[in-house]
Amino acid sequence: MATSPDDRVIAWFREQLAKVAEPSRDPAGVRVTDNLREDLGVDSLAFIELMVDFEEAFGLRLDEGDLLGERYCTVGDLVSHMTGYLAQACEVVED
């Protein structure tokens, strides 16, 4: 069964955020309702590194504003925005 782009993005962020969370945790323990800073302890440098890794993993080039952690409060906010970004990038490639 093929996974949707949404599932791939969620799984990728869960895996990566579990590694950078303070303290680190199992990916299954990363919830979409978790606050990036308060619950996971993701600081601005870790966030930028995470987003650069996302660009590389998904073959995207994000706008500079998308690299600012202040734009996103929760894991869900981040996943929603990046899933939309990925869908938009796929539309451009298909045109």
Short mmCIF file of C-alpha atoms in Angstrom, two decimals:
data_model
loop_
_atom_site.label_atom_id
_atom_site.label_comp_id
_atom_site.label_asym_id
_atom_site.label_seq_id
_atom_site.Cartn_x
_atom_site.Cartn_y
_atom_site.Cartn_z
CA MET A 1 0.00 0.00 0.00
CA ALA A 2 1.49 3.34 -1.05
CA THR A 3 1.79 6.09 1.50
CA SER A 4 0.38 9.52 0.79
CA PRO A 5 2.63 12.59 0.71
CA ASP A 6 0.97 13.67 3.98
CA ASP A 7 1.94 10.39 5.64
CA ARG A 8 5.50 10.69 4.36
CA VAL A 9 5.83 14.24 5.70
CA ILE A 10 4.36 13.32 9.08
CA ALA A 11 6.58 10.26 9.39
CA TRP A 12 9.66 12.24 8.37
CA PHE A 13 9.01 15.04 10.88
CA ARG A 14 8.22 12.57 13.68
CA GLU A 15 11.50 10.75 13.05
CA GLN A 16 13.59 13.92 12.85
CA LEU A 17 11.90 15.76 15.71
CA ALA A 18 12.33 12.73 17.95
CA LYS A 19 16.08 13.03 17.40
CA VAL A 20 16.33 16.77 18.15
CA ALA A 21 13.78 16.85 20.97
CA GLU A 22 15.08 17.65 24.45
CA PRO A 23 15.05 15.02 25.82
CA SER A 24 15.08 12.81 22.73
CA ARG A 25 12.17 10.40 22.41
CA ASP A 26 10.66 7.64 20.33
CA PRO A 27 9.14 8.95 17.06
CA ALA A 28 5.77 7.51 18.08
CA GLY A 29 5.89 9.87 21.07
CA VAL A 30 5.92 12.96 18.84
CA ARG A 31 2.34 14.19 18.51
CA VAL A 32 0.96 16.72 16.04
CA THR A 33 -0.28 18.74 19.02
CA ASP A 34 3.22 19.04 20.54
CA ASN A 35 4.55 22.58 20.75
CA LEU A 36 7.90 22.70 18.95
CA ARG A 37 9.62 24.83 21.59
CA GLU A 38 7.77 24.06 24.81
CA ASP A 39 7.13 20.33 24.41
CA LEU A 40 10.03 19.30 22.20
CA GLY A 41 12.64 21.91 23.11
CA VAL A 42 13.46 22.74 19.49
CA ASP A 43 15.54 25.92 19.40
CA SER A 44 16.04 28.19 16.39
CA LEU A 45 19.30 26.56 15.24
CA ALA A 46 17.85 23.05 15.48
CA PHE A 47 14.81 24.26 13.55
CA ILE A 48 16.87 25.70 10.69
CA GLU A 49 18.92 22.49 10.49
CA LEU A 50 15.68 20.49 10.46
CA MET A 51 14.30 22.55 7.58
CA VAL A 52 17.52 22.27 5.54
CA ASP A 53 17.33 18.50 6.03
CA PHE A 54 13.68 18.62 4.90
CA GLU A 55 14.72 20.44 1.72
CA GLU A 56 17.30 17.78 0.99
CA ALA A 57 15.03 14.85 1.84
CA PHE A 58 12.16 16.07 -0.34
CA GLY A 59 14.13 17.81 -3.10
CA LEU A 60 12.66 21.24 -2.38
CA ARG A 61 13.95 24.74 -2.02
CA LEU A 62 11.96 26.54 0.69
CA ASP A 63 11.36 30.26 0.81
CA GLU A 64 13.51 32.03 3.40
CA GLY A 65 10.43 32.82 5.50
CA ASP A 66 9.66 29.11 5.80
CA LEU A 67 12.95 28.63 7.65
CA LEU A 68 11.78 30.76 10.57
CA GLY A 69 10.62 28.63 13.47
CA GLU A 70 8.45 31.45 14.81
CA ARG A 71 5.96 30.73 12.01
CA TYR A 72 5.01 27.40 13.53
CA CYS A 73 3.76 26.61 17.03
CA THR A 74 2.99 22.92 16.82
CA VAL A 75 4.19 19.89 14.90
CA GLY A 76 0.80 19.95 13.16
CA ASP A 77 1.30 23.55 12.01
CA LEU A 78 4.65 22.63 10.52
CA VAL A 79 3.42 19.41 8.88
CA SER A 80 0.37 21.17 7.42
CA HIS A 81 2.43 23.96 5.91
CA MET A 82 5.13 21.66 4.53
CA THR A 83 2.57 19.22 3.10
CA GLY A 84 0.96 22.14 1.28
CA TYR A 85 4.35 23.31 0.09
CA LEU A 86 5.16 19.84 -1.20
CA ALA A 87 1.79 19.58 -3.00
CA GLN A 88 2.36 22.98 -4.59
CA ALA A 89 5.83 21.94 -5.75
CA CYS A 90 4.38 18.76 -7.28
CA GLU A 91 1.80 20.82 -9.19
CA VAL A 92 4.54 22.98 -10.67
CA VAL A 93 6.48 19.90 -11.80
CA GLU A 94 3.37 18.40 -13.41
CA ASP A 95 2.56 21.57 -15.40
#
